[in-house]
Amino acid sequence: MTPPVLVVAAALVDDLDAPTALLAARRRQPVSLAGRWEFPGGKVEPGEDPEAALHREIREELGVGLTLGTELPGPDDGCWRLSDRYVMRLWLAAVAEGEPEPLVEHDALLWLPRGEWLTVPWLDADVRIVSALAAATETGDRLPDPR
Ligand SMILES: Nc1nc2c([nH]c(=O)n2[C@H]2C[C@H](O)[C@@H](COP(=O)(O)OP(=O)(O)OP(=O)(O)O)O2)c(=O)[nH]1
């Protein structure tokens, strides 16, 4: 069986220590996923370091530099299973440089205030991840430091 492809993505927030706003990105393609919201990111290339891939993808897709925060580990060997073909790793991140714009893969970006993170139609696999992220970043329940 072919091993799943690793996708890396960023939960971009306004403040890594006390996140309130979360950036959602609306896919423009393929048609089957267009109009649904996701965490910006993409596939890790063969031999590529996952964190380097995340910086590359976000630079390509949103035109910004990142400060990476802690990873939100998932229940599938530390990853989040998206489908038979893909698993995802997700990091909290803040914009270090630039202003996010929907350059390539997306046709809209939205900063969602806390309490409204689930109010847009996320890709199916992302719904439980957004819920887990909201729970993990509630005030007083901080994720551990990344390193
Ligand atoms: N980037 C991203 N992909 C997701 C999320 N949730 C989810 O199910 N996926 C799926 C959609 C795609 O089928 C798959 C791969 O992601 P992608 O299409 O963004 O990868 P990519 O940017 O490298 O794509 P491409 O250049 O090859 O077109 O992961 C998510 O939150 N973010």
PDB file of C-alpha atoms and ligand atoms in Angstrom:
ATOM      1  CA  MET A   1       0.000   0.000   0.000  1.00  0.00           C
ATOM      2  CA  THR A   2       1.325   3.470  -0.849  1.00  0.00           C
ATOM      3  CA  PRO A   3       2.164   5.438   2.287  1.00  0.00           C
ATOM      4  CA  PRO A   4       0.127   8.624   2.730  1.00  0.00           C
ATOM      5  CA  VAL A   5       1.590  11.901   1.509  1.00  0.00           C
ATOM      6  CA  LEU A   6       2.529  14.365   4.245  1.00  0.00           C
ATOM      7  CA  VAL A   7       0.841  17.765   4.097  1.00  0.00           C
ATOM      8  CA  VAL A   8       2.080  20.556   6.388  1.00  0.00           C
ATOM      9  CA  ALA A   9      -0.072  23.524   7.310  1.00  0.00           C
ATOM     10  CA  ALA A  10      -0.140  26.639   9.464  1.00  0.00           C
ATOM     11  CA  ALA A  11      -2.739  27.682  11.998  1.00  0.00           C
ATOM     12  CA  LEU A  12      -1.927  31.369  11.607  1.00  0.00           C
ATOM     13  CA  VAL A  13      -2.964  33.311  14.672  1.00  0.00           C
ATOM     14  CA  ASP A  14      -2.700  36.917  15.803  1.00  0.00           C
ATOM     15  CA  ASP A  15      -0.748  36.100  18.974  1.00  0.00           C
ATOM     16  CA  LEU A  16       1.164  32.869  19.593  1.00  0.00           C
ATOM     17  CA  ASP A  17       0.905  33.210  23.384  1.00  0.00           C
ATOM     18  CA  ALA A  18      -2.812  33.983  23.508  1.00  0.00           C
ATOM     19  CA  PRO A  19      -4.433  33.276  20.133  1.00  0.00           C
ATOM     20  CA  THR A  20      -7.729  34.960  19.448  1.00  0.00           C
ATOM     21  CA  ALA A  21      -7.930  35.372  15.658  1.00  0.00           C
ATOM     22  CA  LEU A  22      -7.318  32.404  13.316  1.00  0.00           C
ATOM     23  CA  LEU A  23      -6.647  32.754   9.575  1.00  0.00           C
ATOM     24  CA  ALA A  24      -8.788  30.585   7.296  1.00  0.00           C
ATOM     25  CA  ALA A  25      -8.073  30.348   3.561  1.00  0.00           C
ATOM     26  CA  ARG A  26     -10.691  29.549   0.911  1.00  0.00           C
ATOM     27  CA  ARG A  27      -9.592  27.109  -1.801  1.00  0.00           C
ATOM     28  CA  ARG A  28     -10.086  28.077  -5.406  1.00  0.00           C
ATOM     29  CA  GLN A  29      -9.351  24.581  -6.813  1.00  0.00           C
ATOM     30  CA  PRO A  30      -9.883  21.756  -7.541  1.00  0.00           C
ATOM     31  CA  VAL A  31     -13.593  22.127  -8.221  1.00  0.00           C
ATOM     32  CA  SER A  32     -14.430  19.433  -5.652  1.00  0.00           C
ATOM     33  CA  LEU A  33     -12.799  21.507  -2.871  1.00  0.00           C
ATOM     34  CA  ALA A  34     -13.406  25.048  -4.201  1.00  0.00           C
ATOM     35  CA  GLY A  35     -15.193  27.328  -1.769  1.00  0.00           C
ATOM     36  CA  ARG A  36     -14.191  25.285   1.274  1.00  0.00           C
ATOM     37  CA  TRP A  37     -11.856  26.705   3.908  1.00  0.00           C
ATOM     38  CA  GLU A  38      -8.557  25.239   5.060  1.00  0.00           C
ATOM     39  CA  PHE A  39      -5.272  25.885   6.819  1.00  0.00           C
ATOM     40  CA  PRO A  40      -2.801  27.249   4.257  1.00  0.00           C
ATOM     41  CA  GLY A  41      -0.013  24.791   3.458  1.00  0.00           C
ATOM     42  CA  GLY A  42       0.740  21.934   1.113  1.00  0.00           C
ATOM     43  CA  LYS A  43       2.616  18.747   0.361  1.00  0.00           C
ATOM     44  CA  VAL A  44       6.131  18.106   1.599  1.00  0.00           C
ATOM     45  CA  GLU A  45       8.443  17.329  -1.306  1.00  0.00           C
ATOM     46  CA  PRO A  46      10.592  14.176  -1.226  1.00  0.00           C
ATOM     47  CA  GLY A  47      13.589  14.712   1.055  1.00  0.00           C
ATOM     48  CA  GLU A  48      12.310  18.074   2.261  1.00  0.00           C
ATOM     49  CA  ASP A  49      12.260  18.996   5.936  1.00  0.00           C
ATOM     50  CA  PRO A  50       8.597  19.456   7.024  1.00  0.00           C
ATOM     51  CA  GLU A  51       9.168  22.819   8.707  1.00  0.00           C
ATOM     52  CA  ALA A  52      11.117  24.073   5.679  1.00  0.00           C
ATOM     53  CA  ALA A  53       8.248  22.902   3.478  1.00  0.00           C
ATOM     54  CA  LEU A  54       5.805  24.874   5.585  1.00  0.00           C
ATOM     55  CA  HIS A  55       7.846  28.085   5.256  1.00  0.00           C
ATOM     56  CA  ARG A  56       8.074  27.482   1.484  1.00  0.00           C
ATOM     57  CA  GLU A  57       4.351  26.796   1.046  1.00  0.00           C
ATOM     58  CA  ILE A  58       3.268  29.826   3.069  1.00  0.00           C
ATOM     59  CA  ARG A  59       5.672  32.094   1.196  1.00  0.00           C
ATOM     60  CA  GLU A  60       4.261  30.787  -2.118  1.00  0.00           C
ATOM     61  CA  GLU A  61       0.599  30.870  -1.110  1.00  0.00           C
ATOM     62  CA  LEU A  62       0.345  33.959   1.105  1.00  0.00           C
ATOM     63  CA  GLY A  63       3.553  35.894   0.426  1.00  0.00           C
ATOM     64  CA  VAL A  64       4.604  36.135   4.065  1.00  0.00           C
ATOM     65  CA  GLY A  65       7.349  34.940   6.382  1.00  0.00           C
ATOM     66  CA  LEU A  66       6.420  32.943   9.459  1.00  0.00           C
ATOM     67  CA  THR A  67       7.392  32.582  13.063  1.00  0.00           C
ATOM     68  CA  LEU A  68       6.545  28.984  13.932  1.00  0.00           C
ATOM     69  CA  GLY A  69       4.993  28.193  17.282  1.00  0.00           C
ATOM     70  CA  THR A  70       4.180  24.846  18.758  1.00  0.00           C
ATOM     71  CA  GLU A  71       2.788  21.899  16.791  1.00  0.00           C
ATOM     72  CA  LEU A  72      -0.727  20.601  17.424  1.00  0.00           C
ATOM     73  CA  PRO A  73      -0.133  16.857  17.438  1.00  0.00           C
ATOM     74  CA  GLY A  74      -2.860  14.651  16.016  1.00  0.00           C
ATOM     75  CA  PRO A  75      -4.080  11.203  17.077  1.00  0.00           C
ATOM     76  CA  ASP A  76      -2.576   9.299  14.117  1.00  0.00           C
ATOM     77  CA  ASP A  77       1.113   8.851  15.031  1.00  0.00           C
ATOM     78  CA  GLY A  78       1.201  12.547  15.863  1.00  0.00           C
ATOM     79  CA  CYS A  79      -0.437  13.466  12.550  1.00  0.00           C
ATOM     80  CA  TRP A  80      -3.974  14.273  11.448  1.00  0.00           C
ATOM     81  CA  ARG A  81      -5.301  11.808   8.881  1.00  0.00           C
ATOM     82  CA  LEU A  82      -7.101  13.701   6.110  1.00  0.00           C
ATOM     83  CA  SER A  83      -7.999  10.828   3.781  1.00  0.00           C
ATOM     84  CA  ASP A  84      -6.585   7.571   2.448  1.00  0.00           C
ATOM     85  CA  ARG A  85      -3.982   9.595   0.569  1.00  0.00           C
ATOM     86  CA  TYR A  86      -2.973  12.388   2.944  1.00  0.00           C
ATOM     87  CA  VAL A  87      -1.929  13.019   6.535  1.00  0.00           C
ATOM     88  CA  MET A  88      -1.279  16.495   7.898  1.00  0.00           C
ATOM     89  CA  ARG A  89       0.961  18.117  10.497  1.00  0.00           C
ATOM     90  CA  LEU A  90      -0.165  21.506  11.793  1.00  0.00           C
ATOM     91  CA  TRP A  91       1.802  24.234  13.549  1.00  0.00           C
ATOM     92  CA  LEU A  92       0.639  27.386  15.246  1.00  0.00           C
ATOM     93  CA  ALA A  93       2.291  30.287  13.477  1.00  0.00           C
ATOM     94  CA  ALA A  94       2.376  34.065  13.401  1.00  0.00           C
ATOM     95  CA  VAL A  95       3.167  36.409  10.546  1.00  0.00           C
ATOM     96  CA  ALA A  96       6.759  37.590  10.940  1.00  0.00           C
ATOM     97  CA  GLU A  97       6.968  39.649   7.771  1.00  0.00           C
ATOM     98  CA  GLY A  98       4.490  40.798   5.123  1.00  0.00           C
ATOM     99  CA  GLU A  99       0.733  40.923   4.843  1.00  0.00           C
ATOM    100  CA  PRO A 100      -1.068  37.668   3.923  1.00  0.00           C
ATOM    101  CA  GLU A 101      -2.710  37.722   0.514  1.00  0.00           C
ATOM    102  CA  PRO A 102      -4.507  34.942  -1.391  1.00  0.00           C
ATOM    103  CA  LEU A 103      -1.889  34.642  -4.148  1.00  0.00           C
ATOM    104  CA  VAL A 104      -2.230  31.206  -5.741  1.00  0.00           C
ATOM    105  CA  GLU A 105      -4.314  28.461  -4.170  1.00  0.00           C
ATOM    106  CA  HIS A 106      -6.939  30.641  -2.480  1.00  0.00           C
ATOM    107  CA  ASP A 107      -9.484  33.275  -3.456  1.00  0.00           C
ATOM    108  CA  ALA A 108     -10.162  34.662   0.018  1.00  0.00           C
ATOM    109  CA  LEU A 109      -8.606  34.898   3.469  1.00  0.00           C
ATOM    110  CA  LEU A 110     -10.515  35.516   6.669  1.00  0.00           C
ATOM    111  CA  TRP A 111      -9.350  36.262  10.197  1.00  0.00           C
ATOM    112  CA  LEU A 112     -11.904  34.484  12.365  1.00  0.00           C
ATOM    113  CA  PRO A 113     -12.330  35.809  15.918  1.00  0.00           C
ATOM    114  CA  ARG A 114     -12.330  33.260  18.745  1.00  0.00           C
ATOM    115  CA  GLY A 115     -15.803  31.790  19.127  1.00  0.00           C
ATOM    116  CA  GLU A 116     -16.301  31.951  15.339  1.00  0.00           C
ATOM    117  CA  TRP A 117     -13.586  29.565  14.223  1.00  0.00           C
ATOM    118  CA  LEU A 118     -16.133  26.959  13.100  1.00  0.00           C
ATOM    119  CA  THR A 119     -18.483  29.343  11.327  1.00  0.00           C
ATOM    120  CA  VAL A 120     -17.078  28.781   7.827  1.00  0.00           C
ATOM    121  CA  PRO A 121     -17.346  25.547   5.788  1.00  0.00           C
ATOM    122  CA  TRP A 122     -13.939  23.965   6.421  1.00  0.00           C
ATOM    123  CA  LEU A 123     -12.783  20.960   4.415  1.00  0.00           C
ATOM    124  CA  ASP A 124     -14.396  17.915   6.033  1.00  0.00           C
ATOM    125  CA  ALA A 125     -11.188  16.600   7.592  1.00  0.00           C
ATOM    126  CA  ASP A 126     -10.392  19.995   9.122  1.00  0.00           C
ATOM    127  CA  VAL A 127     -13.478  20.339  11.314  1.00  0.00           C
ATOM    128  CA  ARG A 128     -12.193  18.145  14.143  1.00  0.00           C
ATOM    129  CA  ILE A 129      -8.762  19.781  13.855  1.00  0.00           C
ATOM    130  CA  VAL A 130     -10.194  23.286  14.268  1.00  0.00           C
ATOM    131  CA  SER A 131     -12.154  22.048  17.297  1.00  0.00           C
ATOM    132  CA  ALA A 132      -9.024  20.547  18.830  1.00  0.00           C
ATOM    133  CA  LEU A 133      -7.086  23.730  18.118  1.00  0.00           C
ATOM    134  CA  ALA A 134      -9.737  25.877  19.797  1.00  0.00           C
ATOM    135  CA  ALA A 135      -9.720  23.634  22.863  1.00  0.00           C
ATOM    136  CA  ALA A 136      -5.919  23.522  23.041  1.00  0.00           C
ATOM    137  CA  THR A 137      -5.499  27.290  22.819  1.00  0.00           C
ATOM    138  CA  GLU A 138      -8.148  28.364  25.294  1.00  0.00           C
ATOM    139  CA  THR A 139      -6.828  30.851  27.837  1.00  0.00           C
ATOM    140  CA  GLY A 140      -5.083  29.092  30.699  1.00  0.00           C
ATOM    141  CA  ASP A 141      -4.622  25.895  28.702  1.00  0.00           C
ATOM    142  CA  ARG A 142      -1.509  26.689  26.714  1.00  0.00           C
ATOM    143  CA  LEU A 143       0.312  24.251  24.496  1.00  0.00           C
ATOM    144  CA  PRO A 144       3.808  23.406  25.678  1.00  0.00           C
ATOM    145  CA  ASP A 145       6.719  25.377  24.291  1.00  0.00           C
ATOM    146  CA  PRO A 146       7.868  24.000  20.925  1.00  0.00           C
ATOM    147  CA  ARG A 147      11.405  23.097  21.963  1.00  0.00           C
TER     148      ARG A 147
HETATM  149  N1  LIG B   1      -3.239  22.704   2.611  1.00  0.00           N
HETATM  150  C1  LIG B   1      -4.213  21.999   3.175  1.00  0.00           C
HETATM  151  N2  LIG B   1      -4.656  20.855   2.582  1.00  0.00           N
HETATM  152  C2  LIG B   1      -5.662  20.195   3.197  1.00  0.00           C
HETATM  153  C3  LIG B   1      -6.241  20.642   4.405  1.00  0.00           C
HETATM  154  N3  LIG B   1      -7.237  19.793   4.771  1.00  0.00           N
HETATM  155  C4  LIG B   1      -7.303  18.834   3.821  1.00  0.00           C
HETATM  156  O1  LIG B   1      -8.085  17.883   3.785  1.00  0.00           O
HETATM  157  N4  LIG B   1      -6.332  19.068   2.849  1.00  0.00           N
HETATM  158  C5  LIG B   1      -6.101  18.242   1.672  1.00  0.00           C
HETATM  159  C6  LIG B   1      -6.506  18.906   0.385  1.00  0.00           C
HETATM  160  C7  LIG B   1      -5.640  18.257  -0.635  1.00  0.00           C
HETATM  161  O2  LIG B   1      -6.335  17.124  -1.157  1.00  0.00           O
HETATM  162  C8  LIG B   1      -4.442  17.730   0.134  1.00  0.00           C
HETATM  163  C9  LIG B   1      -3.146  18.332  -0.289  1.00  0.00           C
HETATM  164  O3  LIG B   1      -3.084  19.691  -0.028  1.00  0.00           O
HETATM  165  P1  LIG B   1      -2.732  20.833  -1.144  1.00  0.00           P
HETATM  166  O4  LIG B   1      -3.558  20.664  -2.378  1.00  0.00           O
HETATM  167  O5  LIG B   1      -2.844  22.143  -0.421  1.00  0.00           O
HETATM  168  O6  LIG B   1      -1.196  20.569  -1.488  1.00  0.00           O
HETATM  169  P2  LIG B   1      -0.284  21.441  -2.483  1.00  0.00           P
HETATM  170  O7  LIG B   1      -0.450  22.911  -2.187  1.00  0.00           O
HETATM  171  O8  LIG B   1       1.110  20.894  -2.386  1.00  0.00           O
HETATM  172  O9  LIG B   1      -0.956  21.127  -3.872  1.00  0.00           O
HETATM  173  P3  LIG B   1      -0.398  21.170  -5.344  1.00  0.00           P
HETATM  174  O10 LIG B   1       0.627  22.285  -5.401  1.00  0.00           O
HETATM  175  O11 LIG B   1       0.160  19.811  -5.604  1.00  0.00           O
HETATM  176  O12 LIG B   1      -1.637  21.473  -6.159  1.00  0.00           O
HETATM  177  O13 LIG B   1      -4.730  17.952   1.517  1.00  0.00           O
HETATM  178  C10 LIG B   1      -5.773  21.834   5.001  1.00  0.00           C
HETATM  179  O14 LIG B   1      -6.249  22.314   6.048  1.00  0.00           O
HETATM  180  N5  LIG B   1      -4.766  22.485   4.346  1.00  0.00           N
END
